[in-house]
Tab-separated table of C-alpha atoms in Angstrom:
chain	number	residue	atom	x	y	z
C	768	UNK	CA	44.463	47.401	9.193
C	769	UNK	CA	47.004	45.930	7.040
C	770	UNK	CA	45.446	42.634	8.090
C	771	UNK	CA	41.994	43.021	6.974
C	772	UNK	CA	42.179	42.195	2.822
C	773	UNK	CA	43.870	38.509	4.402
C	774	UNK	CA	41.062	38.412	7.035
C	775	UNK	CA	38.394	39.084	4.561
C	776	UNK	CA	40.118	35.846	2.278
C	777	UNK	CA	39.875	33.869	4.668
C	778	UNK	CA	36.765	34.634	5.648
C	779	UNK	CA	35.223	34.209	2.092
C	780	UNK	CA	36.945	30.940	2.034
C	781	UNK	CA	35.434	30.110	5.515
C	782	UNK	CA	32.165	30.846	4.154
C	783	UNK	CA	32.448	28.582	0.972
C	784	UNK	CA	33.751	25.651	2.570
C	785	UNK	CA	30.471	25.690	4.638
C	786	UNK	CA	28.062	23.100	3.984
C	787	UNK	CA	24.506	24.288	2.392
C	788	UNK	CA	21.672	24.308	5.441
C	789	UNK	CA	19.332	21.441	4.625
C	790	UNK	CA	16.689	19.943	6.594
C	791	UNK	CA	14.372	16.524	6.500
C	792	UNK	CA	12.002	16.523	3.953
C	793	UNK	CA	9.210	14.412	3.170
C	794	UNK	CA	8.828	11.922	-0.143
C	795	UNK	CA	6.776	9.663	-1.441
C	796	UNK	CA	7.293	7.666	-4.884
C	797	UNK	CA	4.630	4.976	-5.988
C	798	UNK	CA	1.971	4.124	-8.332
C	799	UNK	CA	-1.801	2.884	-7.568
C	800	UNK	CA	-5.115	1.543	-9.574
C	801	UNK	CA	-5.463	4.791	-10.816
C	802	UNK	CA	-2.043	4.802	-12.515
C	803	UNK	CA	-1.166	1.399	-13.353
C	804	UNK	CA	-2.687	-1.815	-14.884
C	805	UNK	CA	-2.780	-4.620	-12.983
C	806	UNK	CA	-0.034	-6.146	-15.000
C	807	UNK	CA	2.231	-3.341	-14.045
C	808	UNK	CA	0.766	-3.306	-10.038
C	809	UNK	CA	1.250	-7.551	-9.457
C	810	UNK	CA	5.531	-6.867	-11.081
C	811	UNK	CA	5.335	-4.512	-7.831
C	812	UNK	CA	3.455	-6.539	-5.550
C	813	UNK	CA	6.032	-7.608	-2.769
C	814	UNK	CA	5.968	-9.593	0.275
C	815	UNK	CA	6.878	-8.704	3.987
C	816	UNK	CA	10.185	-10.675	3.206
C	817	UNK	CA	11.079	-8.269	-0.019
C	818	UNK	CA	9.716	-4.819	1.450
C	819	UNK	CA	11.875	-5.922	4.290
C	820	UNK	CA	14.710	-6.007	1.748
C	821	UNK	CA	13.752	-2.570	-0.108
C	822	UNK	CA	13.780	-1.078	3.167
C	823	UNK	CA	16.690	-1.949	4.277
C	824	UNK	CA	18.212	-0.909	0.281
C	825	UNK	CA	17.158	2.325	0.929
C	826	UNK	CA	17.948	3.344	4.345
C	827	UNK	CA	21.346	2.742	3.049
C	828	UNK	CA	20.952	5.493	0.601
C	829	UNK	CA	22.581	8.486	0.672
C	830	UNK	CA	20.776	11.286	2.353
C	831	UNK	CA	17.721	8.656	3.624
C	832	UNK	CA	16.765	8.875	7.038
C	833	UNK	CA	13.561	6.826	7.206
C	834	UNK	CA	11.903	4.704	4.980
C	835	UNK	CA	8.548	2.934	4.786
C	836	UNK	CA	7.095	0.685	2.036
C	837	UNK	CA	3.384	0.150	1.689
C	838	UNK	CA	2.305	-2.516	-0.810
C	839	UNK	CA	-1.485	-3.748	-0.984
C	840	UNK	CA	-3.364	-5.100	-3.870
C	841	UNK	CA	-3.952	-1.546	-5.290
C	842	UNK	CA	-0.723	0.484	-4.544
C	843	UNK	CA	2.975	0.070	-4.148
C	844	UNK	CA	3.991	3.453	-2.142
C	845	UNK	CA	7.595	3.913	-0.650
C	846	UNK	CA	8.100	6.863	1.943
C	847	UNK	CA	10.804	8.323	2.962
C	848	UNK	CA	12.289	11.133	4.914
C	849	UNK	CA	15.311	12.996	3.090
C	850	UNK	CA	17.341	15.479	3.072
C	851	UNK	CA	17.543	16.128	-1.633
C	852	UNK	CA	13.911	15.349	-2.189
C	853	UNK	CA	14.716	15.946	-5.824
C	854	UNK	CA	16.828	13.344	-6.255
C	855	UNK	CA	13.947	10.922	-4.590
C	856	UNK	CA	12.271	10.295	-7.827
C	857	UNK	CA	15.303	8.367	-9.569
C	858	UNK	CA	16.682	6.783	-6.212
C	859	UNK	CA	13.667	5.418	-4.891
C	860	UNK	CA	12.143	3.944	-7.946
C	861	UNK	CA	15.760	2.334	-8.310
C	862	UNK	CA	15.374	0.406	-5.327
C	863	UNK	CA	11.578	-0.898	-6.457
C	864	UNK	CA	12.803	-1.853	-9.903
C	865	UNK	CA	15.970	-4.050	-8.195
C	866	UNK	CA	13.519	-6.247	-6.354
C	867	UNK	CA	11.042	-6.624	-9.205
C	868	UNK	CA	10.897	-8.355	-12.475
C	869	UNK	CA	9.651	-5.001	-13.691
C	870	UNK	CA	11.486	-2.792	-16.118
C	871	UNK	CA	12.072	1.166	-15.528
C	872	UNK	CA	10.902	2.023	-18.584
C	873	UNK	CA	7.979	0.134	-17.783
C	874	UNK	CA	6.750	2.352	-14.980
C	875	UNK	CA	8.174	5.978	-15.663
C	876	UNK	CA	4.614	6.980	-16.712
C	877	UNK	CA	2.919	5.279	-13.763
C	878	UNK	CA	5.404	6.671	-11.219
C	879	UNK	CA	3.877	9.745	-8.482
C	880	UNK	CA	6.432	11.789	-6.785
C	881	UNK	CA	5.136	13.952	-3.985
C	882	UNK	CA	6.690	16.138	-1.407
C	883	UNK	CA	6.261	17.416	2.333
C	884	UNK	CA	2.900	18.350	2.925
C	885	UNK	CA	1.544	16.773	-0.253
C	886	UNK	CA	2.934	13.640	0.862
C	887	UNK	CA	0.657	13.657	4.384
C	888	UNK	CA	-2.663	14.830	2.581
C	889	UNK	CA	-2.179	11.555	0.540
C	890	UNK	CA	-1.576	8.901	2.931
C	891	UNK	CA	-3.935	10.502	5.344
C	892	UNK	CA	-6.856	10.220	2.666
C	893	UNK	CA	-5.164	6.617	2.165
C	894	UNK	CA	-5.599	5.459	5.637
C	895	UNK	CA	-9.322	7.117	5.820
C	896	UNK	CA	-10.453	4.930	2.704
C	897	UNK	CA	-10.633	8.162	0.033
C	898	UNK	CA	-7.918	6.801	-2.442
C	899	UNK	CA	-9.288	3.455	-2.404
C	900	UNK	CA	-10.382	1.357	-5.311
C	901	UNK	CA	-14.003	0.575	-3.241
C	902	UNK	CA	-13.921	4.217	-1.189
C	903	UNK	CA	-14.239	3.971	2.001
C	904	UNK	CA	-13.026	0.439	2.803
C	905	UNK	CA	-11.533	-0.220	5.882
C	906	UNK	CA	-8.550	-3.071	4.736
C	907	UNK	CA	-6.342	-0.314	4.248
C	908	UNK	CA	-5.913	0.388	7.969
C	909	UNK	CA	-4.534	-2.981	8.726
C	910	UNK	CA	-2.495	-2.787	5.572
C	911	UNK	CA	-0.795	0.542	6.979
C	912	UNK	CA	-0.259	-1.209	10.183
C	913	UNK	CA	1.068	-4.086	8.763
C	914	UNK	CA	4.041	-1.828	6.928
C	915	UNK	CA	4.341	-0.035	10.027
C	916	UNK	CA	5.477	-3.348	11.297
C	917	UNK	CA	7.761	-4.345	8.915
C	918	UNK	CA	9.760	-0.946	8.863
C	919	UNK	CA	10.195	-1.207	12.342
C	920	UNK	CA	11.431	-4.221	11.785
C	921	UNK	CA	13.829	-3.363	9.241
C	922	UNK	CA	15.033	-0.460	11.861
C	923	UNK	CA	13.635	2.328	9.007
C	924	UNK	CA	11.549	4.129	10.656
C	925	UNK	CA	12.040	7.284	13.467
C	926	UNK	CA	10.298	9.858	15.344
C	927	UNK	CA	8.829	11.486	11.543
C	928	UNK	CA	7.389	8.317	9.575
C	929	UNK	CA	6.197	7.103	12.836
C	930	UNK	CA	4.376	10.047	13.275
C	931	UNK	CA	3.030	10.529	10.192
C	932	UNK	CA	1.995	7.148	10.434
C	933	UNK	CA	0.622	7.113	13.622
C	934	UNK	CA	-1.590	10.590	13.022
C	935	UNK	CA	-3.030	9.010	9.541
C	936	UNK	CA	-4.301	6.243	11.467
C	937	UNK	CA	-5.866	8.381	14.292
C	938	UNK	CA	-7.500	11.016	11.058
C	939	UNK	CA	-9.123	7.848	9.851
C	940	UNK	CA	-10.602	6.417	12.713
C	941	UNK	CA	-11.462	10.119	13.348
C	942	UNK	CA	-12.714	10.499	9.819
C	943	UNK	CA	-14.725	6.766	9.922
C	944	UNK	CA	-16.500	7.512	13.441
C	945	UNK	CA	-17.230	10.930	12.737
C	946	UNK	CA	-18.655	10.473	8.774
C	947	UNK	CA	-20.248	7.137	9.997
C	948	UNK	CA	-18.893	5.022	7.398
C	949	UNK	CA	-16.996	2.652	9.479
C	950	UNK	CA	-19.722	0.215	9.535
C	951	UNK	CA	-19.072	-2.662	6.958
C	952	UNK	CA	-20.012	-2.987	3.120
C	953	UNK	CA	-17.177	-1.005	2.303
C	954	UNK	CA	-14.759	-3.412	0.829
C	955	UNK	CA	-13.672	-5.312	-2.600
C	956	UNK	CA	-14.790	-8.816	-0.385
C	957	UNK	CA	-18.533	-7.011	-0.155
C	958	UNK	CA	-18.337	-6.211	-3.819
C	959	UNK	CA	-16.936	-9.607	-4.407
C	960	UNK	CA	-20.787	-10.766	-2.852
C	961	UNK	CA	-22.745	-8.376	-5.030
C	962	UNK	CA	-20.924	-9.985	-7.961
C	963	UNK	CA	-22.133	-13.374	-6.547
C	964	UNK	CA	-25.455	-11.961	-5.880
C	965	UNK	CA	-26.190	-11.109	-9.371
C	966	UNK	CA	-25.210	-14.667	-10.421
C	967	UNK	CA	-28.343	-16.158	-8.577
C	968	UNK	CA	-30.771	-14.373	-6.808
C	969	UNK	CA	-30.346	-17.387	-4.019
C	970	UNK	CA	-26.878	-18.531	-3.195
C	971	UNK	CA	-28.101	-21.389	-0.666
C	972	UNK	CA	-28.107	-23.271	-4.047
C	973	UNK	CA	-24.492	-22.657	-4.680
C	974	UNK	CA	-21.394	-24.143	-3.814
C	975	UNK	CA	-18.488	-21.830	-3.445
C	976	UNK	CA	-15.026	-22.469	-3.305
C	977	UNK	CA	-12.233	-20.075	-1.433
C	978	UNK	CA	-8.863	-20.427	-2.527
C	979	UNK	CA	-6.907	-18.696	0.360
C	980	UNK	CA	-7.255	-18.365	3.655
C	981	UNK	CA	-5.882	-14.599	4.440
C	982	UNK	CA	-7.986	-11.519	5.692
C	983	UNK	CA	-9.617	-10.959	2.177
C	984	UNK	CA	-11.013	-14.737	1.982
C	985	UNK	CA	-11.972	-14.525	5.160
C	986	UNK	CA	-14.452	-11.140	5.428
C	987	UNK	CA	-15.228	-12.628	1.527
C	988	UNK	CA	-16.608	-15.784	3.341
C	989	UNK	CA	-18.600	-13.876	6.065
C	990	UNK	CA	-20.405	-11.526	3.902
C	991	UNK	CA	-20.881	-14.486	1.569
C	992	UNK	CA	-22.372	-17.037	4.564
C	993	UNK	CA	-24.349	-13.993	5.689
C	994	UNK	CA	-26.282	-13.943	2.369
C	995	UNK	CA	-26.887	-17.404	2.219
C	996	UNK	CA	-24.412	-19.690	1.161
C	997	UNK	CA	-24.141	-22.675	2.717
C	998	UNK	CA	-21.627	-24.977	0.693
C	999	UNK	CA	-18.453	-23.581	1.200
C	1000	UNK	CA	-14.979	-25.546	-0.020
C	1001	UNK	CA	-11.659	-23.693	1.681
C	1002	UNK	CA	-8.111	-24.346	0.015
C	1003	UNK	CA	-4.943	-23.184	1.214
C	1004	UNK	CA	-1.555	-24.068	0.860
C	1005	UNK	CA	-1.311	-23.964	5.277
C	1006	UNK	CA	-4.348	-26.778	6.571
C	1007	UNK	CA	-4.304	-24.834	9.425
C	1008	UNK	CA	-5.406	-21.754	8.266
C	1009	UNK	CA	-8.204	-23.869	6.196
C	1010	UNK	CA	-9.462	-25.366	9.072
C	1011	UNK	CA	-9.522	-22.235	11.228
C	1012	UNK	CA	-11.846	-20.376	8.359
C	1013	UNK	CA	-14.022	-24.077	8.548
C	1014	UNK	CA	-14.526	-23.402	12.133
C	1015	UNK	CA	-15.388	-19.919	11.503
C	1016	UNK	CA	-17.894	-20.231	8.772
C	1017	UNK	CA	-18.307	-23.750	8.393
C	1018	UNK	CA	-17.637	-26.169	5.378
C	1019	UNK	CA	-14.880	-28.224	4.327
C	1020	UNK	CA	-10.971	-27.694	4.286
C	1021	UNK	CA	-8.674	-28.543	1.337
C	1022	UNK	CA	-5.113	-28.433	0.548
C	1023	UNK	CA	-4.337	-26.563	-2.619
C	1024	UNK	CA	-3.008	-29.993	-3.894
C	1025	UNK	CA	-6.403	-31.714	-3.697
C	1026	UNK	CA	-8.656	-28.263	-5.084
C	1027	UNK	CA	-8.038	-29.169	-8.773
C	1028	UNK	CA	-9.670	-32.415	-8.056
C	1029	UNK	CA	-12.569	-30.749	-6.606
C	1030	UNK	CA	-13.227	-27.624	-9.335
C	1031	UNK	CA	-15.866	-28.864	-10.729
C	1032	UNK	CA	-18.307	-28.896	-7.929
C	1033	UNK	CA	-17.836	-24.751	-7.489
C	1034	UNK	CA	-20.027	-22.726	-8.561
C	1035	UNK	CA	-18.164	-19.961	-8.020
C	1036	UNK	CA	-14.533	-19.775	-7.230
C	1037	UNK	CA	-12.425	-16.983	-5.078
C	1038	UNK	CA	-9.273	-16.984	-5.381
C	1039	UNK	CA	-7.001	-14.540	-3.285
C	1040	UNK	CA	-3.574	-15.964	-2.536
C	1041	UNK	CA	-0.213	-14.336	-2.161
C	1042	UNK	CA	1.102	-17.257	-5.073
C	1043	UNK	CA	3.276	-15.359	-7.108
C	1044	UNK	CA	2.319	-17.269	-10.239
C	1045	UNK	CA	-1.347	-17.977	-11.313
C	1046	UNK	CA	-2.880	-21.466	-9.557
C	1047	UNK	CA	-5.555	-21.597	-11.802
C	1048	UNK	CA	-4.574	-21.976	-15.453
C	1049	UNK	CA	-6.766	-23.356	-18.306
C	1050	UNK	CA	-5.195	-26.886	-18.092
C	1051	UNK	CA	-6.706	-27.101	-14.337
C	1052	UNK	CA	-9.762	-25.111	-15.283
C	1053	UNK	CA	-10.604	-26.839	-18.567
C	1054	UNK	CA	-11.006	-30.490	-17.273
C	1055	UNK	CA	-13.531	-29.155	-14.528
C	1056	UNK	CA	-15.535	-27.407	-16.994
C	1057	UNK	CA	-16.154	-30.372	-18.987
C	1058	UNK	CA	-17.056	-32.100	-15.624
C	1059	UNK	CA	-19.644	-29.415	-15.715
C	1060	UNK	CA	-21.208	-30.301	-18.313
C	1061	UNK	CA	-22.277	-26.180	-19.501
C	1062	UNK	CA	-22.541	-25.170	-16.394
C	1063	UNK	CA	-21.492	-21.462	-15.996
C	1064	UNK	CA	-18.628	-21.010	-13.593
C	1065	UNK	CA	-18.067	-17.420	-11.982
C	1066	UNK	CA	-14.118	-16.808	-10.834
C	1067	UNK	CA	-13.521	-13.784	-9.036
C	1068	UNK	CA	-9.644	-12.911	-8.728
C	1069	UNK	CA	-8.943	-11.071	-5.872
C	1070	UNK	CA	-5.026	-11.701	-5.857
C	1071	UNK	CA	-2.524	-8.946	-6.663
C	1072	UNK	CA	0.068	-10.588	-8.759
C	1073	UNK	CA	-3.314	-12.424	-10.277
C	1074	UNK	CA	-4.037	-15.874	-9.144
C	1075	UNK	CA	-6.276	-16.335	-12.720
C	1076	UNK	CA	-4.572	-16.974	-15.659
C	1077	UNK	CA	-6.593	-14.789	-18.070
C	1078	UNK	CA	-6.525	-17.519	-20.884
C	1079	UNK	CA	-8.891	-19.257	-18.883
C	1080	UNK	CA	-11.853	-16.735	-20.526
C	1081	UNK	CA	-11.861	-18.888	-23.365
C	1082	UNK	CA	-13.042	-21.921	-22.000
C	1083	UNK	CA	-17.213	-21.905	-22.664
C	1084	UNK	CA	-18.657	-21.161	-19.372
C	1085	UNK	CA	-15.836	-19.658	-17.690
C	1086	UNK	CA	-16.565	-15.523	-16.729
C	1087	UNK	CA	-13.542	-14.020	-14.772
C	1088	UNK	CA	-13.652	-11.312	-12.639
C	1089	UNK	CA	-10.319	-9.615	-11.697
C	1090	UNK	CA	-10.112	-7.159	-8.806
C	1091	UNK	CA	-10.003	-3.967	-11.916
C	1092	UNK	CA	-13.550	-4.722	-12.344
C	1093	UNK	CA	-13.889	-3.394	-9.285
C	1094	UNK	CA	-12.092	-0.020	-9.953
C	1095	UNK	CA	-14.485	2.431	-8.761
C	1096	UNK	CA	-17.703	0.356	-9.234
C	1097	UNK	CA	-18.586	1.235	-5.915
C	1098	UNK	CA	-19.505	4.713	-4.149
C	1099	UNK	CA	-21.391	3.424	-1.234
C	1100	UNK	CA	-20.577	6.702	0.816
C	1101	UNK	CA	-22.825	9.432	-0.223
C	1102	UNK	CA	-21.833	13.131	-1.417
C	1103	UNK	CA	-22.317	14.360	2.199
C	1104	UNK	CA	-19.884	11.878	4.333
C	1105	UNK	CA	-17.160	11.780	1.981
C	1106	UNK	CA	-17.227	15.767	2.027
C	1107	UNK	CA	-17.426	15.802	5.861
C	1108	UNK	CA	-14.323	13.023	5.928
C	1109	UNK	CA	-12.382	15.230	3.566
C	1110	UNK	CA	-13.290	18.372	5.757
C	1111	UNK	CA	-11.419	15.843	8.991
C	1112	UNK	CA	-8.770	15.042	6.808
C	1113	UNK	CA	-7.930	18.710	5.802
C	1114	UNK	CA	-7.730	19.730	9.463
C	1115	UNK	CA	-5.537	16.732	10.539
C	1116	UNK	CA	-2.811	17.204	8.021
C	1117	UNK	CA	-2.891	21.019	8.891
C	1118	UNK	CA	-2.216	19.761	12.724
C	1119	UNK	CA	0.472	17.409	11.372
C	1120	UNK	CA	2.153	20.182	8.909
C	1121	UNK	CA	2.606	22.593	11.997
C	1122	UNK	CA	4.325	19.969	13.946
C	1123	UNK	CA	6.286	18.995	10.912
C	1124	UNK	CA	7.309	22.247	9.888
C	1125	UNK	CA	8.853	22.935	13.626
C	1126	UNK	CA	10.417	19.971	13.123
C	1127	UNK	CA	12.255	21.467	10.775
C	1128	UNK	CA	12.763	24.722	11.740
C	1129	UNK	CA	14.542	23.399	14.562
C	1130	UNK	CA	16.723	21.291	12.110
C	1131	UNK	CA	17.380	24.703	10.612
C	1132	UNK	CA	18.082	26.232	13.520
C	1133	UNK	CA	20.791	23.667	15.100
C	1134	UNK	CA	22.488	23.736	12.037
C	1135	UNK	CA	22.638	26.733	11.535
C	1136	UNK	CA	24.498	28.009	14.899
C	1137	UNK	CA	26.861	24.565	15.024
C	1138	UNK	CA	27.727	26.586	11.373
C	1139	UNK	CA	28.295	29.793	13.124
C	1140	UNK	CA	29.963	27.926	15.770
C	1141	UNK	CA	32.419	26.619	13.064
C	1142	UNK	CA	32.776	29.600	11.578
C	1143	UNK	CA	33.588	31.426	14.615
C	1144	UNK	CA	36.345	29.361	15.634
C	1145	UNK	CA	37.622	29.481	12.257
C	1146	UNK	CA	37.638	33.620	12.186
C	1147	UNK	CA	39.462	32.778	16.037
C	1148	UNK	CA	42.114	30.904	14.077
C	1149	UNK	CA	42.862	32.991	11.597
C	1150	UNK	CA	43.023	36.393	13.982
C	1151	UNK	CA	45.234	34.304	16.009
């Protein structure tokens, strides 16, 4: 008995050295259309190269597990799986503001921060097309897929992000099929035509020029050949990629060093590089206008950091489109299918939640009897 006040001490003192249970959390720290200007979205516009680089910043964070950066035209999202979720707000916005020309203060008040189960709703209504600038579009699923790649590449991403990756994808092609809006028309390139469309009632008389040759010029050029145009004019800064579209859709291939040259015959001009500085400014835009001869010219930006110098508006002729205009200028799905999605989405991040909360319990769980283990063998020790 004479023991037990020493035996209780060191028990206590056991008990405080003992680390606090945690377990994995999910975060998510970005900004979209709805939150930031386009000014403040192209400073956070990065490359496979970069997110490549942010990923592999933050994995070496303390407490960061997994990490996964999406970054399209319209958001710059970075996920992550931690263990102090309420420290994710100052390190993960950090890491975006060291690869970007932005500054903090810049951001703070475009900045979401959501947790756990908030975190899945979002990127599940994401992938389906309900958070998107033109709802229901269907980019967005490569976009995911395409930073799925890259964290996988960068060795970021385990058995959670996967998942949560993996079951957003399979809610939206659930939510798509099921709602019947995975059918085409849904996307900034089929709002880019409407634009067109109300230019000219026939746009066989047109020539149109398409500066890029990624996904967005492409399904631009389809929907645009498919209501009528026949003069198309491709640059890019890879020939290759030019003439691939040309054999696609037909017209004529240029190099971005010869399109200046060639301005003044478009009609209307896409633009939709990854350049991260404009490529058309007023002193290349200017001379082609007087070409022109009062002609009205119709540029359509659809480049996140903008390939349009906005300067260019004051040239006579000259209307400009950036891809803002198209901010929510487009409902296509009716009341009824996006309800019907959104009842698909609800279910699906309730199936994911349940698998993500065992997840955790078992985290719990393991930690909490390799504690008791530690403790016990401590008490063991000190009755010894």
């Amino acid at each position: 008995m004479g023991n037990l006040p020493l035996l209780a001490q060191n028990m206590a003192t056991t008990t405080d050295a003992l680390p606090r249970l945690t377990f994995p959390r999910l975060v998510m720290v970005g900004m979209n259309f709805r939150t930031a200007t386009i000014a403040i979205r192209e400073k956070l516009a990065f490359t496979p190269q970069v997110a490549r680089a942010i990923l592999e910043d933050v994995i070496q964070q303390a407490g960061v597990e997994e990490a996964l950066l999406l970054s399209t035209c319209n958001r710059t999202e970075l996920y992550a799986v931690m263990h102090e979720p309420d420290q994710a707000l100052e390190l993960l916005a950090s890491c975006l503001v060291r690869y970007s020309s932005i500054r903090r203060e810049e951001i703070d008040e475009c900045l979401l921060c959501q947790k756990d189960d908030d975190v899945a709703k979002h990127l599940f209504r994401v992938a389906a097309g309900l958070e998107s600038m033109v709802v229901g579009e269907g980019e967005i699923v490569f976009q995911i897929k395409r930073a799925l790649d890259t964290a996988r590449e960068a060795g970021t991403v385990s058995s959670i992000l996967q998942r949560l990756v993996e079951k957003s994808l399979a809610a939206s092609k659930l939510a798509r099929t099921q709602a019947c809006y995975d059918e085409g028309g849904l996307s900034v390139a089929a709002e880019a035509t409407a634009a067109c469309k109300a230019l000219t009632a026939d746009l066989t008389t047109l020539t149109v020029m398409v500066i890029g040759a990624g996904e967005t010029a492409e399904l631009t050029l389809h929907y645009l050949v498919n209501k009528g145009v026949r003069r198309v004019l491709i640059a890019n800064r890879t020939q290759e990629r030019a003439d691939r579209l040309v054999r696609l859709v037909g017209g004529e291939a240029l190099t971005l060093e010869d399109f200046p040259g060639r301005l003044a015959e478009a009609d209307i001009v896409i633009s939709c590089t990854a350049s991260p500085q404009p490529i058309l400014t007023p002193d290349i835009v200017a001379p082609a206008m007087r070409r022109r001869a009062g002609q009205l010219m119709l540029i359509i930006d659809l480049a996140v950091p903008r390939d349009v110098d906005p300067y260019v508006t004051a040239i006579p002729g000259v209307r400009l489109l950036n891809i803002d205009y198209f901010r929510d200028r487009s409902q296509c799905l009716d009341g009824e299918r996006v309800a019907l999605a959104q009842e698909i989405i609800v279910g699906e991040v309730y199936e994911f939640s349940r698998w993500f909360t065992s997840r955790k319990t078992v985290a719990v769980v393991s930690e909490f009897l390799r504690q008791v283990e530690l403790y016990r063998d401590n008490i063991t020790e000190t009755m010894a």
